[in-house]
Coordinates of C-alpha atoms in Angstrom, one line a residue:
Chain N
M1 CA 40.7 74.5 86.2
L2 CA 37.0 73.8 86.4
L3 CA 36.8 71.3 83.5
S4 CA 38.6 68.2 84.5
R5 CA 39.7 65.7 81.9
R6 CA 36.9 63.3 83.0
H7 CA 34.3 66.1 82.6
T8 CA 35.5 66.8 79.1
L9 CA 35.3 63.1 78.2
Q10 CA 31.8 62.9 79.5
G11 CA 30.8 65.9 77.6
L12 CA 32.3 64.5 74.4
A13 CA 30.5 61.2 75.0
A14 CA 27.2 63.0 75.4
L15 CA 27.8 64.9 72.2
G16 CA 28.6 61.6 70.5
T17 CA 25.3 60.1 71.6
A18 CA 23.4 63.1 70.5
G19 CA 25.1 62.8 67.1
L20 CA 24.1 59.2 66.8
L21 CA 20.5 60.0 67.7
A22 CA 20.4 62.8 65.2
R23 CA 21.7 60.7 62.4
P24 CA 18.5 59.1 61.1
A25 CA 16.9 62.5 60.8
L26 CA 19.9 63.8 58.8
A27 CA 19.6 60.8 56.5
Q28 CA 16.0 61.6 55.7
A29 CA 16.9 65.1 54.5
R30 CA 18.5 63.8 51.3
T31 CA 19.6 65.9 48.3
L32 CA 19.1 65.2 44.6
T33 CA 21.6 67.0 42.5
V34 CA 20.4 68.0 39.1
S35 CA 23.0 68.5 36.3
T36 CA 21.4 71.0 33.9
W37 CA 21.7 74.1 31.8
G38 CA 21.6 77.6 33.4
G39 CA 19.2 80.3 32.3
V40 CA 15.6 79.4 31.4
T41 CA 15.9 75.7 32.3
E42 CA 17.3 76.3 35.7
E43 CA 14.8 79.1 36.3
G44 CA 11.9 76.9 35.1
L45 CA 13.0 74.0 37.4
K46 CA 13.2 76.3 40.4
A47 CA 9.8 77.8 39.7
Y48 CA 7.7 74.8 38.7
V49 CA 9.5 71.6 39.7
Q50 CA 11.5 72.1 42.9
P51 CA 8.5 73.0 45.2
E52 CA 6.5 70.0 44.0
F53 CA 9.5 67.7 44.3
E54 CA 10.4 68.8 47.8
R55 CA 6.7 68.5 48.8
L56 CA 6.5 64.9 47.4
T57 CA 9.8 63.6 48.7
G58 CA 11.0 65.8 51.6
A59 CA 14.3 65.7 49.8
R60 CA 16.1 68.8 48.6
L61 CA 17.1 69.8 45.1
A62 CA 20.6 71.0 44.3
Y63 CA 21.9 72.2 40.9
D64 CA 25.1 71.7 38.9
I65 CA 24.8 74.3 36.2
G66 CA 26.8 74.4 32.9
G67 CA 26.9 73.6 29.2
Q68 CA 26.1 70.0 28.2
G69 CA 29.7 69.2 27.2
A70 CA 31.3 70.5 30.4
R71 CA 28.7 68.6 32.5
Y72 CA 29.2 65.5 30.5
N73 CA 33.0 65.6 31.0
K74 CA 32.4 66.0 34.8
L75 CA 30.5 62.8 34.9
M76 CA 33.2 61.1 32.8
A77 CA 35.9 62.3 35.1
Q78 CA 34.1 61.3 38.3
R79 CA 32.4 58.0 37.6
A80 CA 33.2 56.4 41.0
N81 CA 31.5 59.2 42.9
P82 CA 29.3 61.0 40.4
P83 CA 28.7 64.8 41.1
A84 CA 25.1 64.6 40.1
D85 CA 22.1 62.2 40.2
V86 CA 20.1 63.3 37.1
F87 CA 21.5 64.7 33.8
F88 CA 19.8 67.0 31.3
S89 CA 20.9 66.6 27.7
T90 CA 20.0 66.0 24.1
D91 CA 18.7 62.5 23.1
E92 CA 22.1 61.8 21.4
A93 CA 24.0 62.4 24.7
V94 CA 21.8 59.9 26.5
I95 CA 23.0 57.2 24.0
A96 CA 26.6 58.3 24.2
G97 CA 26.4 58.5 28.0
Q98 CA 24.9 54.9 28.2
K99 CA 27.7 53.7 26.0
A100 CA 30.4 55.5 28.0
G101 CA 28.9 54.0 31.2
I102 CA 27.9 57.3 32.9
L103 CA 24.1 57.2 32.4
T104 CA 21.7 54.4 33.4
T105 CA 18.1 53.5 32.9
A106 CA 15.0 54.3 35.1
S107 CA 12.3 51.9 36.3
R108 CA 9.3 52.2 34.0
R109 CA 7.0 51.5 37.0
N110 CA 8.4 54.4 38.9
V111 CA 7.9 56.8 36.0
P112 CA 4.2 56.2 35.1
N113 CA 3.9 59.4 33.2
I114 CA 6.0 57.9 30.4
A115 CA 2.8 56.2 29.2
D116 CA 1.4 59.6 28.2
I117 CA 4.4 60.7 26.2
E118 CA 4.2 60.9 22.4
E119 CA 5.7 57.8 21.0
R120 CA 7.8 59.5 18.3
L121 CA 9.4 61.7 20.8
R122 CA 10.9 58.8 22.6
T123 CA 13.9 58.7 20.2
V124 CA 16.4 56.8 22.5
K125 CA 15.8 53.1 22.0
S126 CA 18.8 51.7 23.8
G127 CA 17.9 51.0 27.5
E128 CA 14.1 50.6 26.7
T129 CA 12.7 47.3 27.9
D130 CA 9.4 46.2 29.6
E131 CA 10.9 47.2 32.9
T132 CA 13.1 50.1 32.1
I133 CA 13.1 53.4 30.2
A134 CA 16.2 55.2 28.8
G135 CA 15.2 58.5 30.4
A136 CA 12.4 61.1 30.3
P137 CA 12.0 63.1 27.1
Y138 CA 10.6 66.2 28.9
T139 CA 10.5 68.7 26.1
L140 CA 10.6 69.0 22.3
I141 CA 12.5 71.8 20.6
A142 CA 12.9 72.4 16.8
Y143 CA 15.9 73.6 14.9
V144 CA 14.6 75.9 12.1
L145 CA 15.4 79.0 10.0
G146 CA 15.2 82.5 11.5
Y147 CA 15.3 85.5 9.1
N148 CA 15.0 89.3 9.0
P149 CA 11.6 90.0 7.5
E150 CA 12.6 93.5 6.5
K151 CA 15.7 92.4 4.6
V152 CA 14.7 89.2 2.7
T153 CA 13.7 89.7 -1.0
A154 CA 11.6 86.6 -1.2
P155 CA 9.9 84.4 1.4
V156 CA 12.2 81.9 3.2
T157 CA 10.6 78.5 2.9
S158 CA 13.2 75.8 2.5
W159 CA 16.6 74.6 3.8
A160 CA 17.7 75.2 0.2
D161 CA 17.4 79.0 0.9
L162 CA 20.6 78.7 3.0
W163 CA 22.4 78.6 -0.4
R164 CA 20.5 81.6 -1.8
P165 CA 23.0 84.2 -3.1
E166 CA 21.5 87.1 -1.1
F167 CA 22.5 85.3 2.1
Q168 CA 26.1 84.9 1.2
G169 CA 28.1 86.6 4.0
K170 CA 24.8 87.3 5.8
L171 CA 24.3 83.8 7.2
A172 CA 24.7 82.6 10.8
F173 CA 25.1 78.8 10.6
A174 CA 25.5 76.0 13.1
S175 CA 29.2 75.6 14.1
P176 CA 30.8 72.2 13.5
V177 CA 30.5 71.6 17.2
H178 CA 26.8 72.4 17.3
S179 CA 24.5 69.6 18.5
Q180 CA 22.6 69.7 15.2
M181 CA 25.6 69.6 12.8
P182 CA 25.0 65.9 11.8
A183 CA 21.5 66.8 10.7
F184 CA 22.9 69.3 8.2
V185 CA 25.4 66.8 6.9
I186 CA 22.5 64.5 6.1
L187 CA 20.1 67.2 4.8
A188 CA 22.8 68.6 2.5
A189 CA 23.7 65.1 1.3
E190 CA 20.1 64.4 0.4
M191 CA 19.8 67.7 -1.5
A192 CA 23.0 66.8 -3.4
G193 CA 21.9 63.3 -4.3
G194 CA 23.4 61.4 -1.4
S195 CA 22.0 60.1 1.9
A196 CA 22.9 59.4 5.5
E197 CA 25.0 56.5 4.3
N198 CA 26.6 58.5 1.5
V199 CA 27.5 61.8 3.0
D200 CA 30.4 62.9 0.7
P201 CA 28.1 65.0 -1.5
G202 CA 26.8 66.6 1.7
F203 CA 30.2 67.9 2.8
K204 CA 30.8 69.3 -0.7
K205 CA 27.4 71.0 -0.7
L206 CA 28.0 72.4 2.8
A207 CA 31.3 73.8 1.7
E208 CA 29.4 75.9 -0.8
L209 CA 27.7 77.8 1.9
K210 CA 29.0 81.3 2.8
P211 CA 28.2 81.8 6.4
N212 CA 29.8 84.9 8.1
K213 CA 29.2 83.6 11.7
L214 CA 29.4 80.1 13.1
T215 CA 27.1 79.7 16.1
V216 CA 26.6 77.5 19.1
F217 CA 24.2 79.6 21.1
W218 CA 21.7 82.3 19.9
T219 CA 23.7 85.1 21.7
D220 CA 26.6 84.4 19.3
W221 CA 24.7 86.0 16.4
A222 CA 22.0 88.1 18.1
P223 CA 24.1 91.3 17.9
L224 CA 24.7 90.7 14.2
A225 CA 21.0 90.3 13.6
K226 CA 20.4 93.7 15.2
S227 CA 23.1 95.4 13.1
G228 CA 21.9 93.8 9.9
D229 CA 25.0 91.8 9.3
V230 CA 23.0 88.5 9.6
T231 CA 19.8 88.2 7.8
L232 CA 19.3 84.4 7.9
A233 CA 20.2 82.0 10.7
T234 CA 19.8 78.4 11.8
E235 CA 18.4 78.4 15.3
F236 CA 16.1 76.7 17.8
D237 CA 12.5 77.8 17.8
Y238 CA 12.3 78.7 21.5
Y239 CA 15.3 81.0 21.3
L240 CA 13.8 82.7 18.2
E241 CA 10.6 83.2 20.2
T242 CA 12.7 84.8 23.0
M243 CA 14.4 87.1 20.5
K244 CA 11.0 88.1 19.2
D245 CA 10.0 89.1 22.7
Q246 CA 13.2 91.2 22.9
N247 CA 12.3 93.1 19.7
Y248 CA 14.9 91.6 17.4
P249 CA 14.0 92.0 13.7
I250 CA 13.4 88.3 13.5
E251 CA 10.7 85.9 12.2
Y252 CA 11.1 82.2 11.7
V253 CA 9.8 79.4 9.5
I254 CA 9.8 75.7 9.7
P255 CA 11.2 74.6 6.4
K256 CA 8.9 72.8 4.0
E257 CA 11.2 69.7 4.1
K258 CA 10.4 69.6 7.8
G259 CA 12.4 71.2 10.6
I260 CA 14.8 69.3 12.9
G261 CA 13.0 67.9 15.9
V262 CA 15.1 67.5 19.1
P263 CA 13.7 65.8 22.1
E264 CA 15.6 66.8 25.3
Y265 CA 16.0 64.2 27.9
V266 CA 16.6 64.0 31.6
S267 CA 18.1 60.7 32.6
V268 CA 19.6 59.0 35.6
V269 CA 23.4 59.1 36.3
K270 CA 25.0 55.7 36.7
G271 CA 26.2 55.0 40.3
T272 CA 23.7 57.4 41.9
K273 CA 22.8 56.7 45.5
N274 CA 19.4 58.2 44.9
Q275 CA 17.8 56.1 42.2
E276 CA 14.3 56.3 43.5
L277 CA 14.5 60.1 44.1
A278 CA 15.8 60.4 40.6
E279 CA 12.8 58.5 39.2
V280 CA 10.4 60.7 41.1
F281 CA 12.1 63.7 39.5
L282 CA 11.9 62.1 36.0
N283 CA 8.2 61.5 36.5
L284 CA 7.7 65.1 37.6
M285 CA 9.4 66.4 34.5
L286 CA 6.8 64.4 32.4
D287 CA 3.9 65.7 34.4
P288 CA 1.4 67.5 32.1
K289 CA 1.0 70.5 34.5
V290 CA 4.7 71.0 34.9
Q291 CA 5.3 70.8 31.2
A292 CA 2.5 73.3 30.5
S293 CA 4.1 75.8 33.0
F294 CA 7.5 75.2 31.4
A295 CA 6.2 75.8 27.9
G296 CA 4.4 79.0 29.0
S297 CA 7.6 80.5 30.3
T298 CA 10.3 79.1 27.9
Y299 CA 8.5 78.3 24.6
S300 CA 10.0 74.8 24.7
G301 CA 7.5 72.2 23.6
T302 CA 5.4 69.7 25.6
T303 CA 5.8 66.0 25.2
N304 CA 2.9 64.8 27.3
R305 CA -0.3 64.3 25.3
K306 CA -2.4 65.5 28.3
A307 CA -0.6 68.8 28.7
E308 CA -3.2 71.6 28.2
L309 CA -2.0 74.9 26.8
P310 CA -3.7 78.2 26.1
E311 CA -3.7 79.0 22.4
S312 CA -1.3 81.9 22.9
V313 CA 1.4 79.5 24.1
R314 CA 0.5 76.6 21.8
S315 CA 1.1 78.7 18.7
R316 CA 4.6 79.6 19.9
C317 CA 6.2 76.2 20.8
A318 CA 6.8 72.8 19.4
C319 CA 3.7 71.6 21.1
G320 CA 1.1 69.2 19.7
A321 CA 0.5 69.6 15.9
R322 CA 3.8 71.4 15.2
A323 CA 5.6 68.1 15.8
D324 CA 4.1 66.9 12.5
Q325 CA 6.2 69.5 10.7
L326 CA 9.4 68.0 12.3
R327 CA 11.7 65.3 11.2
F328 CA 13.3 63.1 13.9
F329 CA 16.8 61.9 13.1
D330 CA 18.1 58.8 14.8
P331 CA 20.2 60.0 17.7
A332 CA 22.1 56.7 17.7
L333 CA 23.4 57.5 14.2
F334 CA 24.4 61.0 15.3
A335 CA 26.3 59.6 18.3
A336 CA 28.1 57.1 16.2
R337 CA 29.1 59.5 13.4
R338 CA 29.8 62.7 15.3
P339 CA 33.5 62.3 15.9
L340 CA 34.3 61.6 12.3
W341 CA 31.8 64.1 10.9
T342 CA 33.1 66.9 13.2
E343 CA 36.5 66.1 11.9
R344 CA 35.4 66.2 8.3
M345 CA 33.6 69.5 8.9
N346 CA 36.8 71.0 10.3
L347 CA 39.0 69.6 7.6
E348 CA 36.9 69.8 4.5
V349 CA 34.2 72.5 5.1
V350 CA 35.3 75.2 7.6
P351 CA 38.5 76.2 5.6
S352 CA 36.4 77.1 2.6
W353 CA 33.9 79.1 4.6
Q354 CA 36.2 81.8 6.0
A355 CA 33.6 82.6 8.5
R356 CA 34.2 83.8 12.0
Chain I
M1 CA 77.9 69.4 48.6
N2 CA 78.6 72.0 51.2
A3 CA 76.1 73.0 54.0
A4 CA 74.9 76.2 52.3
R5 CA 74.0 74.3 49.2
T6 CA 72.2 71.6 51.2
L7 CA 70.2 74.3 52.9
H8 CA 69.5 75.8 49.5
W9 CA 67.9 72.6 48.3
L10 CA 66.1 72.0 51.6
L11 CA 64.4 75.4 51.2
L12 CA 63.5 74.7 47.6
L13 CA 62.1 71.2 48.5
P14 CA 58.5 72.2 49.5
S15 CA 57.9 74.2 46.3
L16 CA 59.6 71.6 44.2
L17 CA 57.4 68.9 45.7
L18 CA 54.3 71.0 45.2
L19 CA 55.3 71.6 41.6
A20 CA 55.9 67.9 41.0
L21 CA 52.6 67.0 42.6
L22 CA 50.3 69.7 41.1
L23 CA 51.9 70.3 37.8
G24 CA 54.2 67.3 37.1
L25 CA 51.7 64.5 37.8
P26 CA 48.7 65.9 35.8
L27 CA 51.1 66.8 33.0
A28 CA 52.5 63.2 32.9
A29 CA 49.0 61.8 33.0
M30 CA 48.0 64.1 30.1
L31 CA 51.0 63.2 28.0
A32 CA 50.4 59.5 28.6
R33 CA 46.8 60.0 27.5
S34 CA 48.0 61.7 24.3
L35 CA 49.6 58.5 23.2
E36 CA 46.4 56.4 23.3
P37 CA 43.9 55.5 20.5
N38 CA 40.5 57.2 20.5
V39 CA 37.1 57.5 18.8
L40 CA 38.8 58.9 15.7
L41 CA 42.0 57.1 15.4
S42 CA 42.5 53.4 16.1
F43 CA 46.1 52.1 16.7
T44 CA 47.8 50.2 19.4
G45 CA 49.1 52.6 22.0
P46 CA 51.2 54.0 23.4
A47 CA 52.3 55.5 20.1
L48 CA 52.7 59.0 18.5
D49 CA 49.8 58.6 16.0
N50 CA 47.7 61.4 17.4
Y51 CA 50.6 63.8 17.0
A52 CA 51.3 62.5 13.5
Y53 CA 47.7 63.0 12.6
L54 CA 47.5 66.6 13.8
L55 CA 50.8 67.5 12.1
S56 CA 49.7 65.9 8.8
R57 CA 46.5 67.9 8.2
A58 CA 46.8 71.3 6.6
Y59 CA 43.9 72.6 8.8
Y60 CA 45.7 71.8 12.0
L61 CA 49.0 73.2 10.8
Q62 CA 47.0 76.4 10.0
V63 CA 45.7 76.4 13.7
I64 CA 49.3 75.9 15.0
W65 CA 50.6 78.7 12.7
R66 CA 47.8 81.0 13.8
T67 CA 48.6 80.3 17.5
L68 CA 52.3 81.1 17.0
R69 CA 51.5 84.2 14.8
L70 CA 49.0 85.6 17.3
A71 CA 51.5 85.1 20.2
A72 CA 54.4 86.7 18.2
E73 CA 52.3 89.7 17.1
T74 CA 51.2 90.2 20.6
M75 CA 54.7 90.1 21.9
L76 CA 56.1 92.4 19.2
I77 CA 53.5 95.0 19.9
A78 CA 53.5 94.7 23.7
I79 CA 57.3 94.9 24.2
P80 CA 57.9 98.4 22.6
L81 CA 54.6 99.7 24.2
G82 CA 55.6 98.2 27.5
Y83 CA 59.1 99.6 27.2
A84 CA 57.9 103.1 26.7
A85 CA 55.5 102.8 29.5
A86 CA 58.2 101.4 31.8
M87 CA 60.5 104.4 31.0
L88 CA 57.7 106.8 31.7
L89 CA 56.9 105.0 34.9
Q90 CA 60.5 105.3 36.0
G91 CA 60.3 109.1 35.6
L92 CA 57.3 109.3 37.9
S93 CA 57.9 110.3 41.5
G94 CA 56.7 108.2 44.5
R95 CA 53.0 108.6 44.8
A96 CA 52.3 109.1 41.1
G97 CA 54.4 106.1 40.4
N98 CA 52.5 104.0 43.0
L99 CA 49.2 105.1 41.5
A100 CA 50.3 104.3 38.0
I101 CA 51.4 100.8 39.1
M102 CA 48.1 100.2 40.8
G103 CA 46.3 101.3 37.7
L104 CA 48.4 99.0 35.6
T105 CA 47.7 96.0 37.8
F106 CA 43.9 96.7 37.9
P107 CA 43.1 94.7 34.7
I108 CA 45.0 91.7 36.2
L109 CA 42.8 92.0 39.4
A110 CA 39.7 92.3 37.3
G111 CA 40.5 89.0 35.6
P112 CA 40.7 88.3 31.8
L113 CA 37.0 87.3 31.4
T114 CA 35.7 90.7 32.6
V115 CA 38.2 92.5 30.4
V116 CA 37.3 90.4 27.3
L117 CA 33.6 91.1 27.9
G118 CA 34.5 94.7 27.9
W119 CA 36.3 94.4 24.6
M120 CA 33.3 92.6 23.1
A121 CA 31.3 95.8 23.9
L122 CA 34.0 98.2 22.7
L123 CA 34.9 96.3 19.5
A124 CA 31.4 95.9 18.2
D125 CA 30.9 98.2 15.3
G126 CA 28.0 99.8 17.1
G127 CA 30.3 100.3 20.1
P128 CA 31.3 103.6 21.6
F129 CA 34.7 103.8 19.8
L130 CA 33.8 102.8 16.3
G131 CA 30.0 103.5 16.3
P132 CA 30.3 107.3 16.0
L133 CA 33.0 107.0 13.3
V134 CA 30.8 104.6 11.3
E135 CA 27.8 106.8 11.7
A136 CA 29.7 109.8 10.5
G137 CA 30.7 107.9 7.4
L138 CA 34.4 108.3 8.3
I139 CA 35.2 104.6 8.2
A140 CA 33.5 101.6 6.6
R141 CA 31.8 99.2 9.0
P142 CA 34.8 97.1 10.4
R143 CA 34.4 93.5 11.6
L144 CA 36.8 93.4 14.6
L145 CA 34.8 90.9 16.6
G146 CA 35.7 87.5 15.3
S147 CA 38.8 88.8 13.5
E148 CA 42.4 88.2 14.2
A149 CA 43.0 91.9 14.8
G150 CA 40.4 91.9 17.6
V151 CA 42.1 88.9 19.3
V152 CA 45.5 90.6 19.1
I153 CA 44.2 93.9 20.4
S154 CA 42.7 92.2 23.5
L155 CA 45.8 90.0 24.0
V156 CA 48.1 93.0 23.9
Q157 CA 46.0 94.7 26.5
F158 CA 46.0 91.5 28.6
V159 CA 49.8 91.0 28.5
L160 CA 50.8 94.7 28.7
P161 CA 50.8 95.0 32.5
F162 CA 53.1 91.9 32.8
A163 CA 55.4 93.4 30.2
V164 CA 55.5 96.9 31.8
L165 CA 56.2 95.5 35.3
T166 CA 58.9 93.2 34.1
L167 CA 60.6 95.9 32.1
Y168 CA 60.2 98.5 34.8
T169 CA 62.0 96.2 37.3
G170 CA 64.8 95.7 34.8
L171 CA 65.2 99.4 34.1
R172 CA 65.3 100.2 37.8
Q173 CA 68.2 97.9 38.3
I174 CA 70.4 99.9 36.0
Q175 CA 72.7 102.0 38.2
P176 CA 72.1 105.7 37.8
P177 CA 75.9 106.4 37.7
M178 CA 76.0 104.5 34.4
H179 CA 73.8 107.3 32.9
E180 CA 75.9 110.0 34.6
A181 CA 79.1 108.5 33.3
A182 CA 77.7 108.4 29.8
R183 CA 76.5 111.9 30.0
S184 CA 79.9 113.1 31.3
L185 CA 81.5 111.5 28.3
G186 CA 79.3 113.6 26.1
A187 CA 76.6 111.1 25.0
G188 CA 73.3 112.5 23.9
A189 CA 69.9 111.2 25.0
L190 CA 69.5 108.9 22.0
S191 CA 73.0 107.6 22.2
R192 CA 72.7 107.0 26.0
F193 CA 69.6 104.9 25.3
W194 CA 71.1 103.0 22.5
H195 CA 74.5 102.2 24.2
V196 CA 73.6 102.1 27.9
T197 CA 69.9 101.7 28.7
L198 CA 68.9 99.3 26.0
P199 CA 71.8 96.8 26.3
L200 CA 71.6 96.8 30.1
S201 CA 67.8 96.2 30.0
L202 CA 68.0 93.3 27.5
P203 CA 67.7 90.6 30.2
S204 CA 64.3 92.1 31.2
V205 CA 63.3 92.4 27.6
L206 CA 64.0 88.7 27.2
S207 CA 61.9 87.9 30.3
A208 CA 59.1 90.2 29.2
G209 CA 59.3 88.5 25.7
I210 CA 59.0 85.0 27.2
I211 CA 56.1 86.1 29.5
T212 CA 54.1 87.9 26.9
F213 CA 54.6 85.1 24.2
S214 CA 53.6 82.3 26.6
L215 CA 50.6 84.2 28.0
A216 CA 49.4 85.0 24.5
A217 CA 50.0 81.5 23.1
S218 CA 48.2 79.8 26.0
S219 CA 45.4 82.2 26.4
F220 CA 41.9 80.8 25.9
I221 CA 39.4 83.5 26.7
S222 CA 40.4 86.0 24.1
P223 CA 40.5 83.6 21.1
H224 CA 37.4 81.9 22.3
Y225 CA 35.2 85.0 22.8
L226 CA 36.7 87.4 20.3
G227 CA 38.0 84.9 17.7
G228 CA 35.3 82.2 17.3
A229 CA 34.9 78.9 15.5
G230 CA 36.6 80.1 12.3
Q231 CA 39.7 81.4 14.1
L232 CA 40.7 78.3 16.2
T233 CA 44.0 78.4 18.1
L234 CA 45.5 75.4 19.9
T235 CA 43.7 76.2 23.1
T236 CA 40.3 76.6 21.5
L237 CA 41.0 73.4 19.5
V238 CA 41.7 71.5 22.7
S239 CA 38.4 72.7 24.1
Q240 CA 36.6 71.7 20.9
F241 CA 38.0 68.2 21.1
I242 CA 37.0 67.9 24.8
M243 CA 33.6 69.5 24.7
A244 CA 32.2 68.6 21.3
T245 CA 33.6 65.1 20.5
F246 CA 34.7 64.1 24.0
N247 CA 38.1 63.1 22.5
A248 CA 40.4 63.6 25.5
E249 CA 43.3 61.7 23.7
L250 CA 43.4 64.0 20.7
A251 CA 42.9 67.0 23.0
A252 CA 45.9 65.9 25.1
A253 CA 48.0 65.6 21.9
A254 CA 47.0 69.1 20.9
A255 CA 47.9 70.4 24.4
G256 CA 51.2 68.5 24.2
L257 CA 52.0 70.2 20.9
L258 CA 51.2 73.6 22.4
L259 CA 53.6 72.8 25.2
L260 CA 56.3 71.7 22.9
L261 CA 55.9 74.7 20.7
M262 CA 56.0 77.1 23.6
L263 CA 59.2 75.4 24.9
G264 CA 60.7 75.6 21.5
S265 CA 59.8 79.3 21.1
V266 CA 61.2 80.1 24.5
V267 CA 64.5 78.5 23.6
A268 CA 64.6 80.3 20.2
L269 CA 63.8 83.6 21.9
T270 CA 66.5 83.1 24.5
A271 CA 69.0 82.3 21.7
A272 CA 68.0 85.3 19.6
I273 CA 68.1 87.9 22.3
G274 CA 70.7 86.2 24.5
R275 CA 73.4 86.8 21.9
F276 CA 73.1 90.5 22.6
I277 CA 73.2 90.2 26.4
R278 CA 76.7 91.0 27.7
P279 CA 77.7 89.1 30.8

């Protein structure tokens, strides 16, 4: 035998030394894991954010892709050793996540671009201090009304059109589990003489709708729009723009009572070992150039005042002036009421809909 | 305990341990969670309030009833279809039989999601089956997607291979001399089936019934993609509690109910069919 035990031990010792020497280099090649939606968001990140992030930090980006609910539950289940460093979500989920102890704040100093963000789009107030910010509201999307221009008999202009007889059985409406369900509870309550604090009339009013499809994502009702089974739908503006590009018979309108404005956040996961890297990422998501590129490819709106957009893009996203046509509900109210309101939707409203 | 029995238990031990670890523990954790208060209901746990809540609301009773109805319909359609297919399969010779079994198991290999996506394309009223009929004015535009019928159709297709294979194995275990004896006594084809084949195959009918019912009641993909928010079953309700309102406690209670109902159904099924099984 050529290899004696001593030789082997020496060899192993040498390997061990090499390993020790290599360790600092390995530690430098860190990875920031981004918990985000698949599709346009993931593609946009890979195209416009990842190269710049890796150039700035030398760290790598990894992705945990999924729906918001599934990703949120993952963070809940693995608090001790979180599976991601930054989390993409609605503003409401930032508040819920802070309360549940799975999301934390970022240093204001390390995210200087926050100073250029439209004040009204910074809807999450909890966690905002002189030193800290709740997260980065990197885009603005609007929940509005999409309709089939060939089928409607009169122009669609108002949320009240949802109750128009011609749309009974031809309406795709937000499911009780949709992120914007609480907005409709309040809107309907206001139409029926109630308010956010007196929502009973809202549930009664919603029960009078006659939707034939309950939707969470635009693909839920897209085939029905094509076949003519749906002629009116509640949907996000940037998905409706995508549908227009794909030749669906769809136009959309921001209702005269104002559309529903939804700032989307990226925030820091509590317990991350990469707080500084996470803050670099947040700052990058607020960068005017990054936002302009994102808006150009996804039609999701910019939040940075300095973002410069060509007119062809500006007219198709919730960018700049369009935000004036939007109403911003308090996400803290949504977070507090959602469990009860979802339950009331299921028990009091859905049974009378007989929708699918 | 004699040596043979000790060996018996020793051999069973690894799988029992695995079952206890991978199924028993999570199940116990889930059931414990179902007894705790949550964002919707405040009470001092552990207590049965979550169960009481679900069972006291007409909407949830409707969800439970729908779950059981879908599972029962699926089972009642799949068993006769599967029985006929198993008898045909039995008549096939070696290679043809093997090919047929491979064909049967293919949907299992493809996985339920792939198959359900296929159904979404087929059941759409512009799809290749119904589209031409609608175009020709032969039938009115049906709405199978999002209907209970659509869910049952896909569930039957999903459980059918399991039913066929279970029944096929049962039919093969019937000794051929039984048939020959019946024939020599002058029994016709129908009479041989009624008095020999069917009674002797009842144990496999029971197994197939339990398998198809359980698979249908616990399936998530079909009711989720083909049913929708207006057609909740217990599984999609559990997912709604977890994903939309992050209410793991109520979700656990709904899952606990599903488990109880399935156990109850299996017991009822065994009692109903077991009566006809001759020892």
